[in-house]
């Protein structure tokens, strides 16, 4: 037996042994709770996700004991759930290490391709609801999303440009820009910038900035922390609030923006690989990040519970999550942004 999960038979032929992996049916064999713990999604969620990518995972024949789309999806989910070595995933699923590596890449790309269907900024149909939901948090008007950057640890990409992925805390990472709503859904994600890149540089070169400045969201605003420069469509907190209105503005800003920080925490707890670090090639790591965001949004839509903590000390895992937070402060002086922020401060002054 291999890890009590996969049995390997060796059949001698043509002068060398051929390995045949006898695999467990994890979907049928595991009870609902154990399945949820092992794969971070319920069986019901898996059954709803599989048809979305099944055609892309089907093998043309069953030659060489090929894996079914279900087993491929579970292999990928198990990797997201553990962030472990590929050999550990292979032992659990009953596959060769090379097979597991190839499957994780293919399934991640297939899931990431669902990006436009499941990761969306507000539209004409729901923008009022989005703004109302944010308003109900702390009476902050016109908000269509909250933005933050979170670092996902990776192995060194190597090569001439490898060092640009080393962030200010000294480890290699991808600085991922996330815009989220009040339901903790990912509305927009940018997962391609090296860890040394400043949050503001990512935002300045992102499509979401162009869409905001193009008036696509009815003059709506997003909230960001002090790592961003204040702008007409991106409001940041005041560094040194003095008046009662400024303090109320800051309190409402921080309370409302907390939703994106909670989003990143829930996302990483749901898929611990984002906290442990991704030990795959860079292109595959990008796909894993976007794919896990798609799965996170599907989970939120299906009202899935947050999975239990992984089998390590809770404080230790929480520290892993916090490692991705690298606070930065930027002193941006944008005239339109300051005007917009002062308008909001006057609004909160009227609430006093």
Coordinates of C-alpha atoms in Angstrom, one line a residue:
X1 CA 0.0 0.0 0.0
X2 CA 1.0 3.6 -0.6
X3 CA -0.1 5.9 2.2
X4 CA -3.1 3.7 2.8
X5 CA -4.7 5.1 -0.3
X6 CA -3.0 3.9 -3.5
X7 CA -1.9 0.4 -4.3
X8 CA 0.6 -0.2 -7.1
X9 CA 0.8 -3.4 -9.1
X10 CA 3.9 -4.1 -11.2
X11 CA 3.5 -6.2 -14.3
X12 CA 6.7 -7.4 -16.0
X13 CA 6.6 -7.0 -19.8
X14 CA 9.0 -6.1 -22.6
X15 CA 11.9 -6.3 -20.1
X16 CA 10.7 -3.7 -17.6
X17 CA 8.0 -3.5 -15.0
X18 CA 4.8 -1.6 -15.8
X19 CA 3.1 0.1 -12.9
X20 CA -0.7 0.1 -12.6
X21 CA -2.2 2.3 -9.9
X22 CA -5.3 1.0 -8.1
X23 CA -7.1 4.1 -7.0
X24 CA -9.6 4.7 -4.3
X25 CA -12.9 6.3 -5.2
X26 CA -12.6 9.2 -2.7
X27 CA -15.9 10.8 -3.7
X28 CA -17.8 7.6 -2.8
X29 CA -15.6 6.3 0.0
X30 CA -15.3 9.4 2.2
X31 CA -18.1 10.7 4.3
X32 CA -19.2 14.3 3.7
X33 CA -17.3 15.8 6.5
X34 CA -14.0 14.0 5.8
X35 CA -14.4 14.9 2.1
X36 CA -14.9 18.5 3.0
X37 CA -11.8 18.5 5.2
X38 CA -9.6 16.8 2.5
X39 CA -10.7 18.8 -0.5
X40 CA -12.0 22.1 1.1
X41 CA -15.2 21.9 -1.0
X42 CA -18.4 19.9 -0.3
X43 CA -19.4 17.1 -2.6
X44 CA -22.3 19.2 -3.8
X45 CA -20.0 22.0 -4.8
X46 CA -17.7 19.5 -6.7
X47 CA -20.7 18.1 -8.6
X48 CA -21.6 21.6 -9.6
X49 CA -18.1 22.6 -10.7
X50 CA -17.2 19.5 -12.6
X51 CA -19.5 20.0 -15.6
X52 CA -18.0 23.5 -16.1
X53 CA -14.6 22.0 -17.1
X54 CA -15.3 18.4 -17.8
X55 CA -15.0 18.6 -21.6
X56 CA -11.5 20.1 -21.2
X57 CA -10.4 17.2 -19.0
X58 CA -11.7 14.2 -20.9
X59 CA -9.2 11.9 -22.4
X60 CA -10.1 10.5 -25.8
X61 CA -9.6 6.9 -24.6
X62 CA -9.2 4.9 -21.4
X63 CA -5.8 3.6 -22.4
X64 CA -3.1 3.6 -19.7
X65 CA -5.6 3.7 -16.9
X66 CA -6.3 7.4 -17.5
X67 CA -7.9 9.5 -14.8
X68 CA -11.5 10.5 -15.0
X69 CA -12.3 14.3 -15.0
X70 CA -13.6 13.8 -11.4
X71 CA -10.3 12.3 -10.2
X72 CA -8.4 15.1 -12.0
X73 CA -10.5 17.8 -10.3
X74 CA -10.0 16.1 -6.9
X75 CA -6.2 15.8 -7.5
X76 CA -6.1 19.6 -8.1
X77 CA -8.3 20.3 -5.1
X78 CA -6.2 18.2 -2.9
X79 CA -3.1 20.1 -3.9
X80 CA -4.9 23.4 -3.2
X81 CA -5.9 22.0 0.2
X82 CA -2.5 21.1 1.3
X83 CA 0.2 22.9 -0.7
X84 CA 2.2 19.7 -0.1
X85 CA 4.8 18.1 -2.2
X86 CA 3.6 16.5 -5.4
X87 CA 4.7 13.1 -4.2
X88 CA 2.3 13.4 -1.2
X89 CA -0.6 14.3 -3.6
X90 CA 0.4 11.4 -5.9
X91 CA 0.4 8.9 -3.0
X92 CA -3.0 10.1 -1.8
X93 CA -4.7 10.1 -5.3
X94 CA -2.9 7.0 -6.7
X95 CA -1.0 8.6 -9.5
X96 CA 2.6 9.1 -10.7
X97 CA 4.2 12.4 -9.7
X98 CA 4.5 13.5 -13.3
X99 CA 0.8 12.8 -13.8
X100 CA -0.2 14.8 -10.8
X101 CA 1.9 17.8 -11.9
X102 CA 0.4 17.7 -15.4
X103 CA -3.2 17.4 -14.0
X104 CA -2.8 20.3 -11.5
X105 CA -1.6 22.5 -14.4
X106 CA -4.4 21.4 -16.8
X107 CA -7.2 21.7 -14.2
X108 CA -5.9 25.0 -12.9
X109 CA -5.9 26.4 -16.4
X110 CA -9.4 25.1 -17.1
X111 CA -10.7 26.6 -13.9
X112 CA -8.9 29.9 -14.5
X113 CA -10.6 30.1 -17.9
X114 CA -13.9 30.6 -16.1
X115 CA -12.6 33.9 -14.9
X116 CA -15.0 36.1 -16.9
X117 CA -18.0 34.1 -15.8
X118 CA -17.4 34.2 -12.1
X119 CA -15.1 37.2 -11.3
X120 CA -17.0 40.4 -12.3
X121 CA -17.2 44.0 -11.3
X122 CA -20.7 45.5 -10.8
X123 CA -22.9 45.9 -13.8
X124 CA -26.0 48.0 -14.5
X125 CA -28.1 45.1 -13.1
X126 CA -26.5 45.0 -9.7
X127 CA -24.5 48.1 -9.1
X128 CA -27.2 49.7 -6.8
X129 CA -27.3 46.5 -4.7
X130 CA -23.5 46.5 -4.4
X131 CA -23.4 50.1 -3.3
X132 CA -26.3 49.6 -0.9
X133 CA -24.6 46.6 0.7
X134 CA -21.4 48.6 1.2
X135 CA -23.5 51.6 2.5
X136 CA -25.1 49.3 5.1
X137 CA -21.7 48.5 6.7
X138 CA -20.8 52.0 7.8
X139 CA -22.9 54.5 5.8
X140 CA -20.1 55.1 3.2
X141 CA -21.9 56.0 -0.1
X142 CA -21.0 55.2 -3.7
X143 CA -18.7 52.3 -3.0
X144 CA -18.5 49.6 -5.7
X145 CA -15.5 47.7 -4.3
X146 CA -12.5 47.6 -1.9
X147 CA -9.0 47.0 -3.2
X148 CA -6.0 45.4 -1.5
X149 CA -2.7 43.7 -2.4
X150 CA -1.8 40.3 -0.9
X151 CA 1.5 38.4 -1.4
X152 CA 1.4 34.7 -2.5
X153 CA 4.6 33.0 -1.7
X154 CA 6.3 31.1 -4.6
X155 CA 9.6 29.3 -5.1
X156 CA 12.4 31.3 -6.8
X157 CA 11.6 31.6 -10.5
X158 CA 15.3 31.6 -11.2
X159 CA 16.8 33.2 -14.3
X160 CA 18.0 36.8 -14.7
X161 CA 14.7 38.3 -13.5
X162 CA 14.2 36.0 -10.5
X163 CA 15.2 38.6 -7.9
X164 CA 12.4 41.0 -8.8
X165 CA 10.0 38.5 -7.2
X166 CA 11.7 38.9 -3.9
X167 CA 9.5 41.3 -1.8
X168 CA 10.4 43.6 1.1
X169 CA 10.1 40.8 3.6
X170 CA 12.8 38.9 1.8
X171 CA 10.8 36.0 0.3
X172 CA 9.8 35.3 -3.3
X173 CA 6.1 36.2 -4.1
X174 CA 3.5 37.3 -6.5
X175 CA 1.8 40.6 -5.5
X176 CA -1.8 39.9 -6.2
X177 CA -4.3 42.8 -6.5
X178 CA -7.8 41.9 -5.4
X179 CA -11.0 44.0 -5.6
X180 CA -13.8 42.5 -3.5
X181 CA -17.4 43.2 -2.5
X182 CA -19.1 43.1 0.8
X183 CA -20.1 39.4 0.4
X184 CA -16.3 38.6 0.3
X185 CA -16.5 37.8 -3.4
X186 CA -13.5 38.6 -5.7
X187 CA -14.7 41.2 -8.2
X188 CA -11.4 41.7 -10.0
X189 CA -8.0 40.1 -9.7
X190 CA -4.5 40.8 -11.1
X191 CA -2.1 38.0 -10.5
X192 CA 1.1 38.6 -12.6
X193 CA 3.2 41.2 -10.8
X194 CA 6.5 40.3 -9.0
X195 CA 6.6 40.7 -5.2
X196 CA 8.9 43.7 -5.4
X197 CA 6.2 45.7 -7.2
X198 CA 4.4 48.4 -5.2
X199 CA 0.6 48.1 -4.8
X200 CA 0.1 51.5 -6.5
X201 CA 2.1 50.6 -9.5
X202 CA -0.1 47.5 -10.1
X203 CA -3.2 49.7 -9.7
X204 CA -1.9 52.4 -12.0
X205 CA -1.3 49.8 -14.8
X206 CA -4.5 47.8 -14.2
X207 CA -7.6 47.7 -16.3
X208 CA -9.8 48.4 -13.3
X209 CA -8.3 51.9 -13.0
X210 CA -9.1 52.6 -16.7
X211 CA -12.7 51.3 -16.2
X212 CA -13.2 53.5 -13.1
X213 CA -11.8 56.6 -14.8
X214 CA -13.9 55.8 -17.9
X215 CA -17.1 56.2 -15.8
X216 CA -18.1 52.6 -16.2
X217 CA -19.4 52.3 -12.7
X218 CA -21.6 55.5 -12.4
X219 CA -18.9 57.6 -10.8
X220 CA -18.5 54.8 -8.2
X221 CA -15.6 54.7 -5.8
X222 CA -13.3 52.0 -4.5
X223 CA -11.5 52.1 -1.1
X224 CA -7.9 51.3 -0.6
X225 CA -5.4 51.5 2.3
X226 CA -2.4 53.8 2.6
X227 CA -0.5 51.8 0.1
X228 CA -2.4 53.6 -2.6
X229 CA -2.4 57.3 -3.6
X230 CA -5.7 59.1 -3.2
X231 CA -7.6 59.6 -6.5
X232 CA -10.9 60.6 -7.8
X233 CA -12.1 57.0 -7.9
X234 CA -9.9 55.5 -5.2
X235 CA -10.2 57.0 -1.7
X236 CA -7.6 56.3 1.1
X237 CA -7.7 57.0 4.8
X238 CA -6.3 60.2 6.2
X239 CA -2.9 59.8 7.9
X240 CA -3.6 62.3 10.7
X241 CA -7.3 62.9 11.1
X242 CA -8.0 65.9 13.3
X243 CA -11.6 67.0 13.2
X244 CA -14.6 64.9 14.2
X245 CA -15.7 64.6 10.6
X246 CA -12.2 63.4 9.5
X247 CA -12.2 60.8 12.3
X248 CA -15.6 59.6 11.3
X249 CA -14.6 59.4 7.7
X250 CA -11.5 57.3 8.7
X251 CA -13.6 55.0 10.9
X252 CA -16.2 54.4 8.2
X253 CA -13.4 53.9 5.6
X254 CA -11.5 51.3 7.7
X255 CA -14.7 49.5 8.7
X256 CA -15.9 49.2 5.1
X257 CA -12.5 48.3 3.6
X258 CA -12.1 45.5 6.2
X259 CA -14.3 43.4 3.9
X260 CA -11.4 42.9 1.4
X261 CA -9.0 42.0 4.2
X262 CA -11.5 39.4 5.4
X263 CA -11.9 38.2 1.8
X264 CA -8.2 37.5 1.5
X265 CA -8.2 35.7 4.9
X266 CA -11.2 33.5 4.0
X267 CA -9.8 32.8 0.5
X268 CA -6.4 31.6 2.0
X269 CA -8.1 29.5 4.7
X270 CA -10.3 27.8 2.1
X271 CA -7.3 27.0 -0.1
X272 CA -4.2 26.8 2.2
X273 CA -1.8 26.5 -0.7
X274 CA -2.2 30.3 -0.9
X275 CA -0.8 30.6 2.6
X276 CA 1.8 27.8 2.5
X277 CA 3.2 28.9 -0.9
X278 CA 3.1 27.5 -4.4
X279 CA 6.0 25.3 -5.5
X280 CA 5.2 25.1 -9.2
X281 CA 6.4 26.9 -12.3
X282 CA 5.6 30.5 -12.5
X283 CA 3.0 30.2 -15.3
X284 CA 1.2 27.5 -13.4
X285 CA 1.3 29.5 -10.1
X286 CA -0.5 32.3 -11.9
X287 CA -3.2 29.9 -13.0
X288 CA -3.6 28.4 -9.5
X289 CA -4.2 31.8 -8.0
X290 CA -6.9 32.8 -10.5
X291 CA -8.4 29.3 -10.4
X292 CA -8.7 29.3 -6.6
X293 CA -10.4 32.8 -6.8
X294 CA -12.9 31.3 -9.2
X295 CA -13.6 28.4 -6.8
X296 CA -13.8 30.8 -3.9
X297 CA -16.5 32.9 -5.6
X298 CA -18.5 29.7 -6.5
X299 CA -18.2 28.7 -2.9
X300 CA -19.6 32.0 -1.7
X301 CA -22.4 31.9 -4.2
X302 CA -23.4 28.4 -3.0
X303 CA -23.2 29.6 0.6
X304 CA -20.5 27.0 1.4
X305 CA -19.2 27.0 4.9
X306 CA -15.6 27.9 5.6
X307 CA -13.6 24.7 5.9
X308 CA -12.0 23.9 9.2
X309 CA -8.4 24.9 9.9
X310 CA -5.7 22.7 8.4
X311 CA -4.0 20.1 10.6
X312 CA -1.5 22.5 12.1
X313 CA -1.5 24.9 15.0
X314 CA -4.2 27.6 14.4
X315 CA -1.8 30.5 15.4
X316 CA 0.9 29.1 13.1
X317 CA -1.5 29.0 10.2
X318 CA -2.9 32.5 11.0
X319 CA 0.7 33.8 10.9
X320 CA 1.2 32.2 7.5
X321 CA -1.9 34.2 6.2
X322 CA -0.6 37.4 7.7
X323 CA 2.8 36.9 6.1
X324 CA 1.2 37.9 2.8
X325 CA 0.3 41.4 4.2
X326 CA 3.1 43.8 3.6
X327 CA 1.8 47.3 4.6
X328 CA 3.1 50.2 2.7
X329 CA 2.4 53.9 2.9
X330 CA 2.4 56.3 0.0
X331 CA 2.1 60.0 0.1
X332 CA 0.2 60.8 -3.1
X333 CA -1.0 64.3 -3.7
X334 CA -3.8 64.1 -6.3
X335 CA -5.9 67.3 -6.6
X336 CA -9.1 65.5 -7.9
X337 CA -8.6 62.8 -5.3
X338 CA -8.3 65.3 -2.4
X339 CA -11.4 67.1 -3.7
X340 CA -13.4 63.9 -3.8
X341 CA -12.1 62.9 -0.3
X342 CA -13.0 66.3 1.1
X343 CA -16.5 66.0 -0.3
X344 CA -16.8 62.7 1.6
X345 CA -15.5 64.3 4.8
X346 CA -18.2 67.0 4.4
X347 CA -20.8 64.3 3.9
X348 CA -19.7 62.6 7.2
X349 CA -19.7 66.0 8.9
X350 CA -23.4 66.3 8.1
X351 CA -23.9 63.0 9.9
X352 CA -22.5 64.3 13.2

